[in-house]
Amino acid sequence: MVHHLGTKSAPIKNSLYSYGEGYLGTLGHGNYSSVEAPKALDAFDGLDLVQASTGWSHTGVVDAHGKAYVFGRTHHFKNVIRAINMHRFAPWFLDFANKVGGHRSVEAFTPVEVTLPEKVVEVACGTTLSLFRTESGSLYANGGNYYGQCGVGHENASVWEAEVVKLPPVQQVAAGYQHVLALTTEGQVYSWGKGERGQLG
């Protein structure tokens, strides 16, 4: 999976650019097409963007007003792998299957706002996981959860609506392949998710 993001600042607005392989809707341009050179995402025109994070097949973005946006395929790691293989051998079928089947794992091919009770100051994206840190230090998560990487107390295949992660106030969060690290305002580090290679410390 190869995709890239970049930001460009100007006195009036910021622009978000993406390029690379787009067959999972990862680039946010509303289609499966790949893009060889950076292309601006029109959906963010006029917005003051402050941060972006990329997962395997999706992206999260935060603006200066505390709104969070996501685009791409945000759930079901296994479906992402299937889609990658499907695209390689029958690229036309992936588009057809999503139109006919309406698979819930395909969240958005253009940016959509994430509804949360507080303003968001940071987003971190993992393989098929999104975490949102709010201005009060609360942490919310949704996405693939096969190994409990959402940190919400259960291991359902997916967490569709963002749920709160029960932690002390968080000042920084990082998402890995299928695990998460969070640094609290008191200087403690918490880890959760898949740990078979010692990645949880």
JSON list of C-alpha atoms in Angstrom, two decimals:
[
{"chain": "A", "resi": 1, "resn": "MET", "atom": "CA", "xyz": [0.00, 0.00, 0.00]},
{"chain": "A", "resi": 2, "resn": "VAL", "atom": "CA", "xyz": [1.61, 3.25, -1.10]},
{"chain": "A", "resi": 3, "resn": "HIS", "atom": "CA", "xyz": [0.08, 6.64, -0.64]},
{"chain": "A", "resi": 4, "resn": "HIS", "atom": "CA", "xyz": [1.41, 10.01, 0.46]},
{"chain": "A", "resi": 5, "resn": "LEU", "atom": "CA", "xyz": [0.09, 13.24, 1.89]},
{"chain": "A", "resi": 6, "resn": "GLY", "atom": "CA", "xyz": [1.48, 16.74, 2.02]},
{"chain": "A", "resi": 7, "resn": "THR", "atom": "CA", "xyz": [0.33, 20.13, 3.25]},
{"chain": "A", "resi": 8, "resn": "LYS", "atom": "CA", "xyz": [1.05, 23.54, 1.78]},
{"chain": "A", "resi": 9, "resn": "SER", "atom": "CA", "xyz": [0.45, 26.70, 3.80]},
{"chain": "A", "resi": 10, "resn": "ALA", "atom": "CA", "xyz": [-0.60, 30.08, 2.44]},
{"chain": "A", "resi": 11, "resn": "PRO", "atom": "CA", "xyz": [-1.76, 33.33, 4.08]},
{"chain": "A", "resi": 12, "resn": "ILE", "atom": "CA", "xyz": [-5.41, 32.46, 3.42]},
{"chain": "A", "resi": 13, "resn": "LYS", "atom": "CA", "xyz": [-5.69, 28.69, 3.53]},
{"chain": "A", "resi": 14, "resn": "ASN", "atom": "CA", "xyz": [-3.93, 25.36, 3.71]},
{"chain": "A", "resi": 15, "resn": "SER", "atom": "CA", "xyz": [-4.11, 22.73, 1.02]},
{"chain": "A", "resi": 16, "resn": "LEU", "atom": "CA", "xyz": [-3.92, 18.97, 1.44]},
{"chain": "A", "resi": 17, "resn": "TYR", "atom": "CA", "xyz": [-2.38, 16.91, -1.36]},
{"chain": "A", "resi": 18, "resn": "SER", "atom": "CA", "xyz": [-2.38, 13.16, -1.89]},
{"chain": "A", "resi": 19, "resn": "TYR", "atom": "CA", "xyz": [-0.88, 10.80, -4.43]},
{"chain": "A", "resi": 20, "resn": "GLY", "atom": "CA", "xyz": [-0.04, 7.13, -4.90]},
{"chain": "A", "resi": 21, "resn": "GLU", "atom": "CA", "xyz": [-2.15, 4.01, -5.24]},
{"chain": "A", "resi": 22, "resn": "GLY", "atom": "CA", "xyz": [-5.81, 4.88, -4.92]},
{"chain": "A", "resi": 23, "resn": "TYR", "atom": "CA", "xyz": [-7.70, 1.64, -5.53]},
{"chain": "A", "resi": 24, "resn": "LEU", "atom": "CA", "xyz": [-9.05, 1.48, -1.95]},
{"chain": "A", "resi": 25, "resn": "GLY", "atom": "CA", "xyz": [-10.31, 5.05, -2.09]},
{"chain": "A", "resi": 26, "resn": "THR", "atom": "CA", "xyz": [-7.30, 6.07, -0.02]},
{"chain": "A", "resi": 27, "resn": "LEU", "atom": "CA", "xyz": [-6.53, 9.33, -1.79]},
{"chain": "A", "resi": 28, "resn": "GLY", "atom": "CA", "xyz": [-9.80, 11.13, -1.05]},
{"chain": "A", "resi": 29, "resn": "HIS", "atom": "CA", "xyz": [-10.54, 12.15, -4.64]},
{"chain": "A", "resi": 30, "resn": "GLY", "atom": "CA", "xyz": [-13.80, 10.22, -4.86]},
{"chain": "A", "resi": 31, "resn": "ASN", "atom": "CA", "xyz": [-12.61, 7.28, -6.94]},
{"chain": "A", "resi": 32, "resn": "TYR", "atom": "CA", "xyz": [-10.24, 4.30, -7.10]},
{"chain": "A", "resi": 33, "resn": "SER", "atom": "CA", "xyz": [-7.76, 5.96, -9.44]},
{"chain": "A", "resi": 34, "resn": "SER", "atom": "CA", "xyz": [-4.06, 6.16, -8.67]},
{"chain": "A", "resi": 35, "resn": "VAL", "atom": "CA", "xyz": [-2.35, 9.55, -8.88]},
{"chain": "A", "resi": 36, "resn": "GLU", "atom": "CA", "xyz": [1.31, 9.92, -9.89]},
{"chain": "A", "resi": 37, "resn": "ALA", "atom": "CA", "xyz": [1.85, 13.53, -8.78]},
{"chain": "A", "resi": 38, "resn": "PRO", "atom": "CA", "xyz": [0.50, 15.42, -5.75]},
{"chain": "A", "resi": 39, "resn": "LYS", "atom": "CA", "xyz": [-3.11, 16.48, -6.28]},
{"chain": "A", "resi": 40, "resn": "ALA", "atom": "CA", "xyz": [-5.05, 18.83, -4.01]},
{"chain": "A", "resi": 41, "resn": "LEU", "atom": "CA", "xyz": [-8.16, 17.55, -2.24]},
{"chain": "A", "resi": 42, "resn": "ASP", "atom": "CA", "xyz": [-10.91, 19.98, -3.20]},
{"chain": "A", "resi": 43, "resn": "ALA", "atom": "CA", "xyz": [-12.99, 19.03, -0.15]},
{"chain": "A", "resi": 44, "resn": "PHE", "atom": "CA", "xyz": [-10.56, 20.92, 2.08]},
{"chain": "A", "resi": 45, "resn": "ASP", "atom": "CA", "xyz": [-10.46, 24.17, 0.11]},
{"chain": "A", "resi": 46, "resn": "GLY", "atom": "CA", "xyz": [-10.68, 27.11, 2.48]},
{"chain": "A", "resi": 47, "resn": "LEU", "atom": "CA", "xyz": [-10.14, 25.08, 5.65]},
{"chain": "A", "resi": 48, "resn": "ASP", "atom": "CA", "xyz": [-7.28, 25.73, 8.06]},
{"chain": "A", "resi": 49, "resn": "LEU", "atom": "CA", "xyz": [-5.82, 22.25, 8.47]},
{"chain": "A", "resi": 50, "resn": "VAL", "atom": "CA", "xyz": [-3.43, 21.56, 11.34]},
{"chain": "A", "resi": 51, "resn": "GLN", "atom": "CA", "xyz": [-2.65, 17.84, 11.21]},
{"chain": "A", "resi": 52, "resn": "ALA", "atom": "CA", "xyz": [-2.99, 14.69, 9.11]},
{"chain": "A", "resi": 53, "resn": "SER", "atom": "CA", "xyz": [-2.23, 11.02, 9.71]},
{"chain": "A", "resi": 54, "resn": "THR", "atom": "CA", "xyz": [-2.26, 8.10, 7.29]},
{"chain": "A", "resi": 55, "resn": "GLY", "atom": "CA", "xyz": [-3.13, 4.48, 7.99]},
{"chain": "A", "resi": 56, "resn": "TRP", "atom": "CA", "xyz": [-2.79, 1.54, 5.63]},
{"chain": "A", "resi": 57, "resn": "SER", "atom": "CA", "xyz": [-5.80, 2.47, 3.52]},
{"chain": "A", "resi": 58, "resn": "HIS", "atom": "CA", "xyz": [-7.29, 5.61, 5.08]},
{"chain": "A", "resi": 59, "resn": "THR", "atom": "CA", "xyz": [-6.40, 9.08, 6.32]},
{"chain": "A", "resi": 60, "resn": "GLY", "atom": "CA", "xyz": [-7.49, 11.28, 9.21]},
{"chain": "A", "resi": 61, "resn": "VAL", "atom": "CA", "xyz": [-7.29, 15.08, 9.19]},
{"chain": "A", "resi": 62, "resn": "VAL", "atom": "CA", "xyz": [-7.87, 17.76, 11.86]},
{"chain": "A", "resi": 63, "resn": "ASP", "atom": "CA", "xyz": [-8.66, 21.42, 11.23]},
{"chain": "A", "resi": 64, "resn": "ALA", "atom": "CA", "xyz": [-8.05, 24.48, 13.42]},
{"chain": "A", "resi": 65, "resn": "HIS", "atom": "CA", "xyz": [-11.66, 24.46, 14.64]},
{"chain": "A", "resi": 66, "resn": "GLY", "atom": "CA", "xyz": [-11.32, 21.01, 16.17]},
{"chain": "A", "resi": 67, "resn": "LYS", "atom": "CA", "xyz": [-13.17, 19.12, 13.47]},
{"chain": "A", "resi": 68, "resn": "ALA", "atom": "CA", "xyz": [-11.88, 15.71, 12.37]},
{"chain": "A", "resi": 69, "resn": "TYR", "atom": "CA", "xyz": [-12.31, 14.14, 8.94]},
{"chain": "A", "resi": 70, "resn": "VAL", "atom": "CA", "xyz": [-11.54, 10.70, 7.53]},
{"chain": "A", "resi": 71, "resn": "PHE", "atom": "CA", "xyz": [-11.46, 9.19, 4.06]},
{"chain": "A", "resi": 72, "resn": "GLY", "atom": "CA", "xyz": [-10.57, 5.83, 2.56]},
{"chain": "A", "resi": 73, "resn": "ARG", "atom": "CA", "xyz": [-11.26, 2.31, 3.83]},
{"chain": "A", "resi": 74, "resn": "THR", "atom": "CA", "xyz": [-11.22, 2.59, 7.61]},
{"chain": "A", "resi": 75, "resn": "HIS", "atom": "CA", "xyz": [-12.30, -0.88, 8.84]},
{"chain": "A", "resi": 76, "resn": "HIS", "atom": "CA", "xyz": [-11.65, -4.59, 8.33]},
{"chain": "A", "resi": 77, "resn": "PHE", "atom": "CA", "xyz": [-7.96, -5.33, 7.77]},
{"chain": "A", "resi": 78, "resn": "LYS", "atom": "CA", "xyz": [-8.84, -8.68, 6.17]},
{"chain": "A", "resi": 79, "resn": "ASN", "atom": "CA", "xyz": [-11.11, -6.95, 3.66]},
{"chain": "A", "resi": 80, "resn": "VAL", "atom": "CA", "xyz": [-8.29, -4.53, 2.82]},
{"chain": "A", "resi": 81, "resn": "ILE", "atom": "CA", "xyz": [-6.01, -7.47, 1.97]},
{"chain": "A", "resi": 82, "resn": "ARG", "atom": "CA", "xyz": [-8.77, -9.07, -0.12]},
{"chain": "A", "resi": 83, "resn": "ALA", "atom": "CA", "xyz": [-9.35, -5.80, -1.94]},
{"chain": "A", "resi": 84, "resn": "ILE", "atom": "CA", "xyz": [-5.63, -5.39, -2.68]},
{"chain": "A", "resi": 85, "resn": "ASN", "atom": "CA", "xyz": [-5.47, -8.87, -4.20]},
{"chain": "A", "resi": 86, "resn": "MET", "atom": "CA", "xyz": [-8.76, -8.35, -6.02]},
{"chain": "A", "resi": 87, "resn": "HIS", "atom": "CA", "xyz": [-7.47, -5.15, -7.57]},
{"chain": "A", "resi": 88, "resn": "ARG", "atom": "CA", "xyz": [-4.31, -6.84, -8.80]},
{"chain": "A", "resi": 89, "resn": "PHE", "atom": "CA", "xyz": [-6.16, -9.61, -10.62]},
{"chain": "A", "resi": 90, "resn": "ALA", "atom": "CA", "xyz": [-9.50, -7.98, -11.51]},
{"chain": "A", "resi": 91, "resn": "PRO", "atom": "CA", "xyz": [-9.46, -4.21, -10.86]},
{"chain": "A", "resi": 92, "resn": "TRP", "atom": "CA", "xyz": [-12.86, -3.69, -12.48]},
{"chain": "A", "resi": 93, "resn": "PHE", "atom": "CA", "xyz": [-14.52, -6.13, -10.06]},
{"chain": "A", "resi": 94, "resn": "LEU", "atom": "CA", "xyz": [-13.62, -4.16, -6.91]},
{"chain": "A", "resi": 95, "resn": "ASP", "atom": "CA", "xyz": [-15.60, -1.15, -8.08]},
{"chain": "A", "resi": 96, "resn": "PHE", "atom": "CA", "xyz": [-18.51, -3.35, -9.14]},
{"chain": "A", "resi": 97, "resn": "ALA", "atom": "CA", "xyz": [-18.58, -5.27, -5.84]},
{"chain": "A", "resi": 98, "resn": "ASN", "atom": "CA", "xyz": [-18.65, -2.12, -3.75]},
{"chain": "A", "resi": 99, "resn": "LYS", "atom": "CA", "xyz": [-21.42, -0.54, -5.81]},
{"chain": "A", "resi": 100, "resn": "VAL", "atom": "CA", "xyz": [-23.59, -3.64, -5.74]},
{"chain": "A", "resi": 101, "resn": "GLY", "atom": "CA", "xyz": [-22.77, -4.94, -2.28]},
{"chain": "A", "resi": 102, "resn": "GLY", "atom": "CA", "xyz": [-22.55, -1.62, -0.48]},
{"chain": "A", "resi": 103, "resn": "HIS", "atom": "CA", "xyz": [-19.91, -3.01, 1.88]},
{"chain": "A", "resi": 104, "resn": "ARG", "atom": "CA", "xyz": [-19.89, -1.15, 5.14]},
{"chain": "A", "resi": 105, "resn": "SER", "atom": "CA", "xyz": [-16.12, -1.39, 5.36]},
{"chain": "A", "resi": 106, "resn": "VAL", "atom": "CA", "xyz": [-15.81, 1.26, 2.65]},
{"chain": "A", "resi": 107, "resn": "GLU", "atom": "CA", "xyz": [-16.40, 4.38, 4.66]},
{"chain": "A", "resi": 108, "resn": "ALA", "atom": "CA", "xyz": [-15.69, 7.29, 2.35]},
{"chain": "A", "resi": 109, "resn": "PHE", "atom": "CA", "xyz": [-13.97, 8.04, -0.92]},
{"chain": "A", "resi": 110, "resn": "THR", "atom": "CA", "xyz": [-14.09, 11.75, -0.13]},
{"chain": "A", "resi": 111, "resn": "PRO", "atom": "CA", "xyz": [-13.53, 13.27, 3.33]},
{"chain": "A", "resi": 112, "resn": "VAL", "atom": "CA", "xyz": [-16.38, 13.01, 5.84]},
{"chain": "A", "resi": 113, "resn": "GLU", "atom": "CA", "xyz": [-16.57, 14.67, 9.25]},
{"chain": "A", "resi": 114, "resn": "VAL", "atom": "CA", "xyz": [-16.33, 12.51, 12.36]},
{"chain": "A", "resi": 115, "resn": "THR", "atom": "CA", "xyz": [-18.94, 13.39, 14.98]},
{"chain": "A", "resi": 116, "resn": "LEU", "atom": "CA", "xyz": [-17.47, 13.64, 18.47]},
{"chain": "A", "resi": 117, "resn": "PRO", "atom": "CA", "xyz": [-18.65, 15.45, 21.62]},
{"chain": "A", "resi": 118, "resn": "GLU", "atom": "CA", "xyz": [-15.51, 17.61, 21.87]},
{"chain": "A", "resi": 119, "resn": "LYS", "atom": "CA", "xyz": [-13.06, 19.43, 19.65]},
{"chain": "A", "resi": 120, "resn": "VAL", "atom": "CA", "xyz": [-10.30, 17.22, 18.28]},
{"chain": "A", "resi": 121, "resn": "VAL", "atom": "CA", "xyz": [-6.65, 18.27, 18.50]},
{"chain": "A", "resi": 122, "resn": "GLU", "atom": "CA", "xyz": [-4.92, 15.14, 17.17]},
{"chain": "A", "resi": 123, "resn": "VAL", "atom": "CA", "xyz": [-5.69, 12.14, 15.01]},
{"chain": "A", "resi": 124, "resn": "ALA", "atom": "CA", "xyz": [-3.60, 8.97, 14.72]},
{"chain": "A", "resi": 125, "resn": "CYS", "atom": "CA", "xyz": [-4.30, 6.30, 12.11]},
{"chain": "A", "resi": 126, "resn": "GLY", "atom": "CA", "xyz": [-3.14, 2.69, 12.27]},
{"chain": "A", "resi": 127, "resn": "THR", "atom": "CA", "xyz": [-3.69, -0.17, 9.85]},
{"chain": "A", "resi": 128, "resn": "THR", "atom": "CA", "xyz": [-7.49, 0.11, 9.89]},
{"chain": "A", "resi": 129, "resn": "LEU", "atom": "CA", "xyz": [-7.78, 2.11, 13.08]},
{"chain": "A", "resi": 130, "resn": "SER", "atom": "CA", "xyz": [-8.42, 5.78, 13.90]},
{"chain": "A", "resi": 131, "resn": "LEU", "atom": "CA", "xyz": [-7.83, 7.49, 17.23]},
{"chain": "A", "resi": 132, "resn": "PHE", "atom": "CA", "xyz": [-8.98, 11.01, 18.06]},
{"chain": "A", "resi": 133, "resn": "ARG", "atom": "CA", "xyz": [-7.54, 13.02, 20.97]},
{"chain": "A", "resi": 134, "resn": "THR", "atom": "CA", "xyz": [-9.75, 15.86, 22.16]},
{"chain": "A", "resi": 135, "resn": "GLU", "atom": "CA", "xyz": [-8.89, 19.19, 23.78]},
{"chain": "A", "resi": 136, "resn": "SER", "atom": "CA", "xyz": [-9.69, 17.80, 27.25]},
{"chain": "A", "resi": 137, "resn": "GLY", "atom": "CA", "xyz": [-7.34, 14.85, 26.76]},
{"chain": "A", "resi": 138, "resn": "SER", "atom": "CA", "xyz": [-10.05, 12.29, 26.11]},
{"chain": "A", "resi": 139, "resn": "LEU", "atom": "CA", "xyz": [-9.28, 9.61, 23.53]},
{"chain": "A", "resi": 140, "resn": "TYR", "atom": "CA", "xyz": [-11.79, 8.08, 21.12]},
{"chain": "A", "resi": 141, "resn": "ALA", "atom": "CA", "xyz": [-11.23, 5.15, 18.77]},
{"chain": "A", "resi": 142, "resn": "ASN", "atom": "CA", "xyz": [-12.91, 3.30, 15.95]},
{"chain": "A", "resi": 143, "resn": "GLY", "atom": "CA", "xyz": [-11.94, 0.86, 13.22]},
{"chain": "A", "resi": 144, "resn": "GLY", "atom": "CA", "xyz": [-10.54, -2.65, 13.10]},
{"chain": "A", "resi": 145, "resn": "ASN", "atom": "CA", "xyz": [-10.48, -4.26, 16.55]},
{"chain": "A", "resi": 146, "resn": "TYR", "atom": "CA", "xyz": [-9.46, -7.92, 16.09]},
{"chain": "A", "resi": 147, "resn": "TYR", "atom": "CA", "xyz": [-6.77, -7.60, 18.76]},
{"chain": "A", "resi": 148, "resn": "GLY", "atom": "CA", "xyz": [-8.46, -5.04, 20.98]},
{"chain": "A", "resi": 149, "resn": "GLN", "atom": "CA", "xyz": [-6.43, -2.26, 19.36]},
{"chain": "A", "resi": 150, "resn": "CYS", "atom": "CA", "xyz": [-9.28, 0.21, 19.74]},
{"chain": "A", "resi": 151, "resn": "GLY", "atom": "CA", "xyz": [-8.80, -0.07, 23.51]},
{"chain": "A", "resi": 152, "resn": "VAL", "atom": "CA", "xyz": [-12.52, 0.03, 24.30]},
{"chain": "A", "resi": 153, "resn": "GLY", "atom": "CA", "xyz": [-12.69, -3.12, 26.41]},
{"chain": "A", "resi": 154, "resn": "HIS", "atom": "CA", "xyz": [-13.83, -5.71, 23.89]},
{"chain": "A", "resi": 155, "resn": "GLU", "atom": "CA", "xyz": [-12.48, -7.47, 20.79]},
{"chain": "A", "resi": 156, "resn": "ASN", "atom": "CA", "xyz": [-15.31, -7.21, 18.28]},
{"chain": "A", "resi": 157, "resn": "ALA", "atom": "CA", "xyz": [-14.12, -7.33, 14.67]},
{"chain": "A", "resi": 158, "resn": "SER", "atom": "CA", "xyz": [-14.83, -3.61, 14.27]},
{"chain": "A", "resi": 159, "resn": "VAL", "atom": "CA", "xyz": [-15.85, -0.59, 16.30]},
{"chain": "A", "resi": 160, "resn": "TRP", "atom": "CA", "xyz": [-18.07, 1.35, 13.89]},
{"chain": "A", "resi": 161, "resn": "GLU", "atom": "CA", "xyz": [-18.88, 4.46, 15.92]},
{"chain": "A", "resi": 162, "resn": "ALA", "atom": "CA", "xyz": [-16.03, 6.10, 17.83]},
{"chain": "A", "resi": 163, "resn": "GLU", "atom": "CA", "xyz": [-15.96, 4.97, 21.47]},
{"chain": "A", "resi": 164, "resn": "VAL", "atom": "CA", "xyz": [-14.06, 6.49, 24.38]},
{"chain": "A", "resi": 165, "resn": "VAL", "atom": "CA", "xyz": [-10.86, 4.81, 25.56]},
{"chain": "A", "resi": 166, "resn": "LYS", "atom": "CA", "xyz": [-10.88, 4.86, 29.36]},
{"chain": "A", "resi": 167, "resn": "LEU", "atom": "CA", "xyz": [-7.58, 6.52, 30.26]},
{"chain": "A", "resi": 168, "resn": "PRO", "atom": "CA", "xyz": [-6.30, 9.48, 32.29]},
{"chain": "A", "resi": 169, "resn": "PRO", "atom": "CA", "xyz": [-6.02, 12.65, 30.16]},
{"chain": "A", "resi": 170, "resn": "VAL", "atom": "CA", "xyz": [-3.81, 11.99, 27.12]},
{"chain": "A", "resi": 171, "resn": "GLN", "atom": "CA", "xyz": [-1.32, 14.43, 25.61]},
{"chain": "A", "resi": 172, "resn": "GLN", "atom": "CA", "xyz": [-0.09, 12.33, 22.67]},
{"chain": "A", "resi": 173, "resn": "VAL", "atom": "CA", "xyz": [-1.16, 9.17, 20.86]},
{"chain": "A", "resi": 174, "resn": "ALA", "atom": "CA", "xyz": [0.54, 6.96, 18.25]},
{"chain": "A", "resi": 175, "resn": "ALA", "atom": "CA", "xyz": [-0.93, 4.08, 16.27]},
{"chain": "A", "resi": 176, "resn": "GLY", "atom": "CA", "xyz": [1.19, 1.26, 14.90]},
{"chain": "A", "resi": 177, "resn": "TYR", "atom": "CA", "xyz": [0.36, -1.75, 12.76]},
{"chain": "A", "resi": 178, "resn": "GLN", "atom": "CA", "xyz": [-2.29, -3.17, 15.13]},
{"chain": "A", "resi": 179, "resn": "HIS", "atom": "CA", "xyz": [-1.34, -1.58, 18.43]},
{"chain": "A", "resi": 180, "resn": "VAL", "atom": "CA", "xyz": [-1.47, 1.81, 20.13]},
{"chain": "A", "resi": 181, "resn": "LEU", "atom": "CA", "xyz": [0.66, 3.85, 22.54]},
{"chain": "A", "resi": 182, "resn": "ALA", "atom": "CA", "xyz": [-0.72, 6.79, 24.53]},
{"chain": "A", "resi": 183, "resn": "LEU", "atom": "CA", "xyz": [1.20, 9.29, 26.66]},
{"chain": "A", "resi": 184, "resn": "THR", "atom": "CA", "xyz": [-0.81, 10.85, 29.49]},
{"chain": "A", "resi": 185, "resn": "THR", "atom": "CA", "xyz": [-0.42, 14.36, 30.86]},
{"chain": "A", "resi": 186, "resn": "GLU", "atom": "CA", "xyz": [1.15, 12.78, 33.97]},
{"chain": "A", "resi": 187, "resn": "GLY", "atom": "CA", "xyz": [3.92, 11.20, 31.90]},
{"chain": "A", "resi": 188, "resn": "GLN", "atom": "CA", "xyz": [2.64, 7.63, 31.93]},
{"chain": "A", "resi": 189, "resn": "VAL", "atom": "CA", "xyz": [2.67, 5.51, 28.76]},
{"chain": "A", "resi": 190, "resn": "TYR", "atom": "CA", "xyz": [-0.13, 3.02, 28.06]},
{"chain": "A", "resi": 191, "resn": "SER", "atom": "CA", "xyz": [-0.06, 0.38, 25.32]},
{"chain": "A", "resi": 192, "resn": "TRP", "atom": "CA", "xyz": [-2.67, -2.03, 23.96]},
{"chain": "A", "resi": 193, "resn": "GLY", "atom": "CA", "xyz": [-3.52, -4.15, 20.94]},
{"chain": "A", "resi": 194, "resn": "LYS", "atom": "CA", "xyz": [-1.51, -6.89, 19.24]},
{"chain": "A", "resi": 195, "resn": "GLY", "atom": "CA", "xyz": [1.67, -7.67, 21.14]},
{"chain": "A", "resi": 196, "resn": "GLU", "atom": "CA", "xyz": [3.02, -10.98, 19.83]},
{"chain": "A", "resi": 197, "resn": "ARG", "atom": "CA", "xyz": [6.36, -9.41, 18.85]},
{"chain": "A", "resi": 198, "resn": "GLY", "atom": "CA", "xyz": [6.83, -7.45, 22.05]},
{"chain": "A", "resi": 199, "resn": "GLN", "atom": "CA", "xyz": [5.58, -4.19, 20.57]},
{"chain": "A", "resi": 200, "resn": "LEU", "atom": "CA", "xyz": [3.54, -3.37, 23.68]},
{"chain": "A", "resi": 201, "resn": "GLY", "atom": "CA", "xyz": [6.66, -3.05, 25.81]}
]
